[in-house]
């Protein structure tokens, strides 16, 4: 399934996670009081590890069009560095930035006491956002970040290989498995499941309508063994048991791209942000790929795709002195035409994907690369828009998901190497998650 770098994540401190019990819509940190604006504009410091050339034009456009608020970009070295710098600043309550690129799941960061609620400040802007972009910036019923949204999920297949062996375009996951059985006879894999990346299972559970966490009052209900999880597990298990998938790692990206380009693996669940990389690096198969709708479960009553992304909000840290202005600036960056247009890069001819918005149509064509899809290029727009329109927003992340995800990575490595079944992994994760929450004195059912 679509992925980015999948690091092993350290679990948040137990004492900090207990604070999730007390999550409310009350803002922490700065009040957003701007009574000192007569002395000059409010300056909002924005921390991000994004390349300076991508951020500077956005900051410049904002500052040129706003008199009461000014953005100041502070470049961070990387994701882990940003996280540590923010933890240090919040702990000291000194030089706390007001906007930070997200580096983790919001409930866990709230549990650490790192974030301010932005409920009151974000409420006037909620109708701008795609509903599927909202759940993952909430914790305990309150908002703690400005949504940046999700990249639409779809599949691309090496159509030349499919046609070579007379295999139909897959419409369901059962079709993918059937195609895999036919391709195996020709020493071709239908998909790739990297041993460090369990996103395929996570996305399938979400696509089926399931969630492993559900908050009920001051308690969490945990269910890794729901019908939706079992349905997702069945797809993964059949792919693995049939020997239909490769297990090439994402940790050696050049080697992986070369493998994808070779024609030995021919179906890629993907997202819009990955297309440029394929365009630039494919040599043998450039033009052979076709964008298709994400395969569905055979018994699905409606078309659905997944929308969860761990880092899909701009964080407002605890200790920010100007919450209202910070939210206004982040909303401008992520939802206005001027803000999104300012992300345009001449070298790639692309914009930062406006995944938070209800209407992404003005920017779809820019993410569809020129040569990757060959004669099927015109089909990409419809596939992408369909994915956006049908993204599920039911997935919930719980207060200990960071540690649970690390455990899931361990289990996933055993799944793809056939040391355990998916069912056994889910049974283990059910027990692990419940026990972990109880050890942190968090109320739990399951």
Coordinates of C-alpha atoms in Angstrom, one line a residue:
X1 CA 0.0 0.0 0.0
X2 CA 1.1 3.7 -0.3
X3 CA 3.9 4.4 2.0
X4 CA 6.6 6.9 2.9
X5 CA 9.6 6.2 5.0
X6 CA 8.4 3.9 7.8
X7 CA 10.6 4.5 10.8
X8 CA 10.5 2.5 14.0
X9 CA 8.7 4.8 16.4
X10 CA 9.5 5.1 20.1
X11 CA 6.5 4.8 22.4
X12 CA 5.5 8.0 24.2
X13 CA 6.2 8.1 28.0
X14 CA 3.6 6.3 30.0
X15 CA 3.0 9.2 32.4
X16 CA 2.3 11.5 29.5
X17 CA -0.1 9.1 27.8
X18 CA -2.2 9.0 31.0
X19 CA -3.1 12.6 30.3
X20 CA -5.2 11.5 27.3
X21 CA -7.9 10.7 29.9
X22 CA -8.2 14.4 30.5
X23 CA -8.5 15.5 26.9
X24 CA -10.9 18.4 26.5
X25 CA -11.7 21.1 24.1
X26 CA -10.1 23.7 26.4
X27 CA -7.1 25.4 24.8
X28 CA -3.7 24.9 26.3
X29 CA -0.9 27.5 26.1
X30 CA -1.4 30.8 24.4
X31 CA -4.8 32.4 24.4
X32 CA -4.5 34.0 21.0
X33 CA -4.7 37.4 22.6
X34 CA -3.5 40.0 20.1
X35 CA -4.0 43.1 22.2
X36 CA -0.3 44.1 21.6
X37 CA -0.8 44.3 17.8
X38 CA -0.6 48.1 18.1
X39 CA 3.2 47.6 18.6
X40 CA 3.4 45.8 15.2
X41 CA 2.3 42.6 13.5
X42 CA 2.2 39.3 15.3
X43 CA 5.0 37.0 14.2
X44 CA 4.2 33.3 13.8
X45 CA 7.3 31.0 13.8
X46 CA 6.8 28.0 11.6
X47 CA 9.1 25.0 12.0
X48 CA 9.5 22.5 9.1
X49 CA 12.1 20.2 7.6
X50 CA 10.7 20.8 4.1
X51 CA 13.2 22.2 1.7
X52 CA 13.6 26.0 2.0
X53 CA 12.9 26.5 -1.7
X54 CA 9.5 25.0 -1.2
X55 CA 8.5 27.0 1.8
X56 CA 10.0 30.5 1.2
X57 CA 7.6 31.4 -1.7
X58 CA 4.6 30.5 0.5
X59 CA 5.9 32.6 3.4
X60 CA 6.7 35.5 1.1
X61 CA 3.2 35.4 -0.5
X62 CA 1.6 35.3 3.0
X63 CA 3.7 38.2 4.3
X64 CA 3.0 40.3 1.2
X65 CA -0.8 39.9 1.7
X66 CA -1.1 40.2 5.5
X67 CA -0.4 43.2 7.6
X68 CA -1.3 42.0 11.2
X69 CA 0.4 38.6 11.0
X70 CA 3.8 37.7 9.6
X71 CA 5.2 34.2 9.1
X72 CA 8.8 33.3 10.0
X73 CA 10.1 30.0 8.6
X74 CA 12.7 28.2 10.8
X75 CA 14.2 25.3 8.9
X76 CA 14.6 22.1 10.8
X77 CA 17.1 19.4 10.0
X78 CA 14.7 16.4 9.8
X79 CA 11.6 14.8 11.3
X80 CA 13.4 13.4 14.5
X81 CA 15.2 16.7 15.0
X82 CA 12.0 18.7 14.8
X83 CA 10.3 16.4 17.4
X84 CA 13.2 16.7 19.9
X85 CA 13.5 20.5 19.4
X86 CA 9.8 20.9 20.1
X87 CA 9.8 18.7 23.1
X88 CA 12.7 20.8 24.5
X89 CA 10.9 24.1 23.8
X90 CA 7.6 23.0 25.3
X91 CA 9.3 21.6 28.4
X92 CA 11.1 24.9 28.9
X93 CA 8.1 27.0 27.8
X94 CA 10.6 29.2 26.1
X95 CA 10.8 30.1 22.4
X96 CA 7.9 27.9 21.6
X97 CA 6.9 28.0 17.9
X98 CA 3.3 28.5 16.9
X99 CA 3.2 26.1 13.9
X100 CA 5.2 22.9 13.4
X101 CA 5.1 20.4 10.6
X102 CA 3.6 17.2 12.0
X103 CA 5.9 14.4 13.0
X104 CA 3.5 11.9 14.6
X105 CA -0.1 10.9 15.5
X106 CA -2.0 13.7 17.1
X107 CA -3.5 11.7 20.1
X108 CA 0.0 10.6 21.1
X109 CA 1.4 14.1 20.9
X110 CA -1.5 15.4 22.9
X111 CA -0.8 12.6 25.5
X112 CA 2.7 14.0 25.8
X113 CA 1.3 17.4 26.5
X114 CA 2.8 19.0 23.4
X115 CA -0.2 20.6 21.7
X116 CA -2.8 23.3 22.2
X117 CA -6.4 22.8 21.4
X118 CA -7.5 24.9 18.4
X119 CA -11.2 24.0 18.6
X120 CA -12.5 27.6 18.9
X121 CA -10.0 29.0 16.4
X122 CA -10.5 26.3 13.7
X123 CA -14.3 26.2 14.0
X124 CA -15.0 29.1 11.5
X125 CA -13.0 27.4 8.8
X126 CA -14.3 23.8 9.1
X127 CA -16.5 24.0 6.0
X128 CA -13.4 24.5 3.9
X129 CA -12.1 21.0 4.6
X130 CA -12.7 17.6 3.1
X131 CA -14.5 15.7 6.0
X132 CA -12.0 12.9 5.6
X133 CA -9.2 15.2 6.5
X134 CA -10.6 16.1 9.9
X135 CA -10.6 13.0 12.1
X136 CA -6.9 12.6 12.3
X137 CA -6.2 16.0 13.8
X138 CA -8.6 15.3 16.7
X139 CA -8.1 13.8 20.1
X140 CA -10.7 13.5 22.8
X141 CA -13.2 15.3 20.6
X142 CA -11.1 18.4 20.2
X143 CA -8.9 19.6 17.3
X144 CA -5.1 20.1 17.9
X145 CA -3.8 20.8 14.4
X146 CA -4.9 22.4 11.2
X147 CA -5.6 19.7 8.7
X148 CA -3.3 19.2 5.7
X149 CA -5.4 16.2 4.5
X150 CA -4.4 13.1 2.6
X151 CA -3.1 12.0 -0.7
X152 CA -5.6 10.1 -2.8
X153 CA -5.0 6.3 -3.0
X154 CA -5.3 4.4 -6.2
X155 CA -3.5 1.6 -8.1
X156 CA -1.2 1.7 -11.1
X157 CA -0.5 -1.5 -13.0
X158 CA 2.1 -2.3 -15.6
X159 CA -0.5 -2.7 -18.4
X160 CA 2.0 -4.1 -20.9
X161 CA 2.8 -7.1 -18.7
X162 CA -0.9 -7.6 -17.9
X163 CA -1.7 -7.6 -21.6
X164 CA 1.3 -9.8 -22.5
X165 CA -0.2 -12.6 -20.4
X166 CA -3.8 -11.9 -21.2
X167 CA -4.8 -10.8 -17.7
X168 CA -7.7 -8.5 -17.1
X169 CA -7.4 -5.3 -15.2
X170 CA -8.3 -6.1 -11.5
X171 CA -11.4 -4.5 -10.1
X172 CA -11.5 -6.3 -6.7
X173 CA -8.9 -7.7 -4.3
X174 CA -10.0 -11.2 -5.4
X175 CA -9.1 -10.2 -8.9
X176 CA -5.7 -9.1 -7.7
X177 CA -5.1 -12.5 -6.1
X178 CA -6.4 -14.3 -9.3
X179 CA -4.0 -12.2 -11.4
X180 CA -1.2 -13.0 -9.0
X181 CA -1.7 -16.8 -9.6
X182 CA -1.5 -16.4 -13.3
X183 CA 1.5 -14.1 -13.1
X184 CA 3.4 -16.4 -10.8
X185 CA 3.6 -19.0 -13.6
X186 CA 5.7 -16.4 -15.5
X187 CA 7.9 -15.6 -12.5
X188 CA 6.2 -12.2 -12.0
X189 CA 4.8 -10.9 -8.7
X190 CA 1.5 -9.1 -8.6
X191 CA 2.5 -6.8 -5.7
X192 CA 5.2 -6.0 -3.3
X193 CA 4.9 -6.2 0.5
X194 CA 8.0 -4.9 2.3
X195 CA 8.7 -6.5 5.6
X196 CA 9.0 -3.2 7.4
X197 CA 5.8 -1.6 6.1
X198 CA 2.4 -2.8 7.4
X199 CA 0.5 0.0 5.7
X200 CA -1.2 -2.6 3.4
X201 CA -3.0 -4.1 6.3
X202 CA -3.8 -0.8 7.9
X203 CA -5.3 0.6 4.7
X204 CA -7.3 -2.6 3.9
X205 CA -8.8 -2.5 7.4
X206 CA -9.8 1.2 6.9
X207 CA -11.1 0.5 3.4
X208 CA -13.3 -2.3 4.8
X209 CA -14.8 0.2 7.3
X210 CA -12.9 -1.0 10.4
X211 CA -10.9 0.8 13.1
X212 CA -8.8 -0.7 15.9
X213 CA -9.6 2.1 18.3
X214 CA -12.9 3.7 19.3
X215 CA -13.3 6.3 22.1
X216 CA -16.3 6.0 24.3
X217 CA -16.4 8.7 26.9
X218 CA -13.3 8.4 29.0
X219 CA -12.6 4.8 27.8
X220 CA -11.1 3.3 24.7
X221 CA -12.6 0.2 22.9
X222 CA -10.0 -1.9 21.2
X223 CA -10.9 -4.3 18.4
X224 CA -8.3 -5.9 16.2
X225 CA -10.5 -8.9 15.5
X226 CA -13.5 -7.2 14.0
X227 CA -15.1 -8.6 10.8
X228 CA -13.5 -5.8 8.9
X229 CA -10.0 -6.6 10.2
X230 CA -10.6 -10.3 9.5
X231 CA -11.7 -9.5 5.9
X232 CA -8.5 -7.4 5.4
X233 CA -6.4 -10.2 7.0
X234 CA -7.8 -12.7 4.6
X235 CA -6.6 -10.7 1.5
X236 CA -3.1 -10.4 2.9
X237 CA -3.0 -14.0 4.0
X238 CA -3.9 -15.3 0.5
X239 CA -1.3 -13.0 -1.1
X240 CA 1.4 -14.3 1.2
X241 CA 0.4 -18.0 1.3
X242 CA 0.2 -18.1 -2.5
X243 CA 3.7 -16.7 -2.9
X244 CA 2.2 -14.0 -5.0
X245 CA 4.1 -11.0 -3.6
X246 CA 7.7 -9.8 -3.5
X247 CA 9.2 -8.5 -0.3
X248 CA 11.6 -5.9 -1.5
X249 CA 12.6 -3.3 1.2
X250 CA 11.9 0.4 0.9
X251 CA 15.1 1.1 2.8
X252 CA 17.1 0.9 -0.5
X253 CA 15.0 3.2 -2.6
X254 CA 17.1 3.1 -5.8
X255 CA 17.2 -0.7 -5.8
X256 CA 13.4 -0.8 -5.2
X257 CA 12.6 1.6 -8.0
X258 CA 14.8 -0.4 -10.4
X259 CA 12.9 -3.5 -9.4
X260 CA 9.5 -1.9 -10.0
X261 CA 10.8 -0.8 -13.4
X262 CA 11.9 -4.3 -14.3
X263 CA 8.5 -5.8 -15.1
X264 CA 8.9 -8.4 -12.4
X265 CA 6.3 -6.7 -10.1
X266 CA 3.3 -5.2 -11.8
X267 CA 0.7 -3.7 -9.4
X268 CA 1.4 -0.7 -7.2
X269 CA -1.1 0.8 -4.7
X270 CA 0.1 4.4 -4.8
X271 CA -0.6 8.0 -4.1
X272 CA -0.2 11.3 -6.1
X273 CA 3.0 12.3 -4.3
X274 CA 4.9 9.3 -5.6
X275 CA 4.2 9.8 -9.3
X276 CA 7.0 12.3 -10.0
X277 CA 9.6 9.9 -8.5
X278 CA 8.5 7.1 -10.8
X279 CA 8.5 9.5 -13.8
X280 CA 12.0 10.5 -13.1
X281 CA 13.5 7.1 -12.4
X282 CA 11.7 4.5 -14.5
X283 CA 13.7 3.7 -17.6
X284 CA 12.4 0.4 -19.1
X285 CA 8.7 0.7 -18.2
X286 CA 8.0 4.4 -18.6
X287 CA 4.7 4.7 -20.5
X288 CA 3.7 1.1 -19.7
X289 CA 1.7 1.9 -16.6
X290 CA -2.0 2.5 -16.3
X291 CA -3.8 4.3 -13.4
X292 CA -6.8 2.3 -12.1
X293 CA -9.3 2.6 -9.3
X294 CA -8.2 1.0 -6.0
X295 CA -9.4 -2.6 -6.0
X296 CA -12.4 -3.2 -3.8
X297 CA -13.6 -6.0 -1.5
X298 CA -15.9 -8.3 -3.5
X299 CA -18.8 -7.7 -1.2
X300 CA -18.4 -4.0 -0.9
X301 CA -21.7 -2.1 -1.1
X302 CA -20.0 1.2 -2.1
X303 CA -16.7 2.3 -3.6
X304 CA -14.2 3.3 -0.9
X305 CA -10.6 4.3 -0.5
X306 CA -8.5 5.0 2.6
X307 CA -7.5 8.5 3.8
X308 CA -5.4 8.0 6.9
X309 CA -2.0 9.6 7.1
X310 CA 0.0 9.9 10.3
X311 CA 1.4 13.4 9.5
X312 CA -1.6 15.2 8.1
X313 CA -1.8 18.4 10.1
X314 CA 0.1 21.5 11.0
X315 CA 0.6 21.3 14.8
X316 CA -0.1 24.2 17.2
X317 CA 2.2 23.6 20.2
X318 CA 1.4 24.1 23.9
X319 CA 2.9 27.5 24.8
X320 CA 2.1 29.2 21.5
X321 CA 1.2 32.8 22.5
X322 CA -0.9 33.5 19.4
X323 CA -3.1 30.5 18.7
X324 CA -5.8 32.4 16.7
X325 CA -3.2 34.0 14.4
X326 CA -1.4 30.7 14.0
X327 CA -4.5 28.9 12.9
X328 CA -5.4 31.7 10.5
X329 CA -1.9 31.5 8.9
X330 CA -2.0 27.7 8.6
X331 CA -5.6 27.7 7.2
X332 CA -4.4 30.3 4.6
X333 CA -1.4 28.1 3.6
X334 CA -3.5 24.9 3.3
X335 CA -6.9 26.0 1.9
X336 CA -6.6 29.2 -0.1
X337 CA -5.8 29.3 -3.8
X338 CA -3.0 31.9 -3.2
X339 CA -1.4 29.7 -0.6
X340 CA -1.5 26.5 -2.7
X341 CA -0.4 28.3 -5.9
X342 CA 2.6 29.6 -4.0
X343 CA 3.9 26.0 -3.6
X344 CA 4.3 25.6 -7.4
X345 CA 7.8 24.4 -8.3
X346 CA 9.1 25.3 -11.8
X347 CA 11.5 22.3 -12.0
X348 CA 8.8 19.7 -11.3
X349 CA 5.8 21.7 -12.6
X350 CA 3.9 20.6 -9.6
X351 CA 2.1 22.0 -6.5
X352 CA 2.1 20.7 -3.0
X353 CA -1.0 18.4 -3.0
X354 CA -3.9 20.3 -1.4
X355 CA -5.2 17.3 0.4
X356 CA -7.2 19.2 3.0
X357 CA -9.6 20.7 0.5
X358 CA -13.1 19.6 -0.6
X359 CA -12.4 20.6 -4.2
X360 CA -8.9 19.7 -5.5
X361 CA -9.9 19.9 -9.2
X362 CA -7.8 23.0 -10.0
X363 CA -4.6 21.1 -9.1
X364 CA -5.2 17.5 -10.3
X365 CA -3.7 17.9 -13.7
X366 CA -0.4 19.1 -12.3
X367 CA 0.3 15.9 -10.4
X368 CA -0.3 13.7 -13.5
X369 CA 3.2 13.3 -15.0
X370 CA 3.8 13.5 -18.7
X371 CA 5.2 10.0 -19.6
X372 CA 4.5 7.5 -16.8
X373 CA 1.1 6.5 -18.0
X374 CA 1.7 6.7 -21.8
X375 CA -1.6 6.4 -23.7
X376 CA -3.5 6.0 -20.4
X377 CA -2.5 9.5 -19.1
X378 CA -6.0 10.9 -19.6
X379 CA -7.5 8.4 -17.3
X380 CA -5.5 9.6 -14.2
X381 CA -7.7 12.6 -13.5
X382 CA -10.9 10.7 -13.1
X383 CA -9.2 8.0 -11.0
X384 CA -7.7 10.5 -8.6
X385 CA -10.9 12.5 -8.2
X386 CA -12.9 9.4 -7.6
X387 CA -10.4 8.4 -4.8
X388 CA -10.8 11.8 -3.2
X389 CA -14.6 11.7 -3.3
X390 CA -14.8 8.3 -1.8
X391 CA -12.2 8.4 0.9
X392 CA -13.2 6.9 4.3
X393 CA -12.8 8.9 7.4
X394 CA -13.7 6.3 10.0
X395 CA -10.1 5.4 11.1
X396 CA -9.2 6.4 14.7
X397 CA -5.8 6.5 16.2
X398 CA -5.6 5.8 20.0
X399 CA -3.3 7.3 22.7
X400 CA -0.7 4.5 22.4
X401 CA -0.7 4.0 18.7
X402 CA 2.9 5.0 18.3
X403 CA 4.1 2.0 20.4
X404 CA 1.4 -0.3 18.9
X405 CA 2.6 0.6 15.4
X406 CA 6.1 -0.4 16.3
X407 CA 4.7 -3.7 17.6
X408 CA 2.7 -4.1 14.4
X409 CA 5.9 -3.6 12.4
X410 CA 7.5 -6.6 14.2
X411 CA 4.4 -8.7 13.6
X412 CA 4.3 -7.7 10.0
X413 CA 7.8 -8.8 9.3
X414 CA 6.8 -12.3 10.7
X415 CA 3.7 -12.3 8.5
X416 CA 5.4 -11.7 5.2
X417 CA 8.0 -14.3 6.0
X418 CA 5.3 -16.8 7.0
X419 CA 6.4 -17.3 10.6
X420 CA 2.9 -16.3 11.8
X421 CA -0.5 -15.8 10.3
X422 CA -2.2 -12.4 10.1
X423 CA -4.9 -13.8 12.4
X424 CA -2.2 -14.6 15.0
X425 CA -0.7 -11.1 14.7
X426 CA -4.1 -9.5 15.2
X427 CA -4.7 -11.7 18.3
X428 CA -1.3 -10.6 19.7
X429 CA -2.0 -6.9 18.9
X430 CA -5.4 -7.1 20.6
X431 CA -3.8 -8.3 23.8
X432 CA -0.7 -6.1 23.5
X433 CA -2.8 -2.9 23.0
X434 CA -5.2 -3.6 25.9
X435 CA -2.4 -4.5 28.3
X436 CA -0.4 -1.5 27.3
X437 CA -3.3 0.9 27.9
X438 CA -4.1 -0.7 31.2
X439 CA -0.4 -0.4 32.3
X440 CA -0.8 3.4 31.7
X441 CA -4.0 3.6 33.7
X442 CA -6.1 4.4 30.7
X443 CA -9.6 3.0 30.8
X444 CA -10.0 0.3 28.1
X445 CA -12.6 -2.2 26.8
X446 CA -11.6 -5.2 24.6

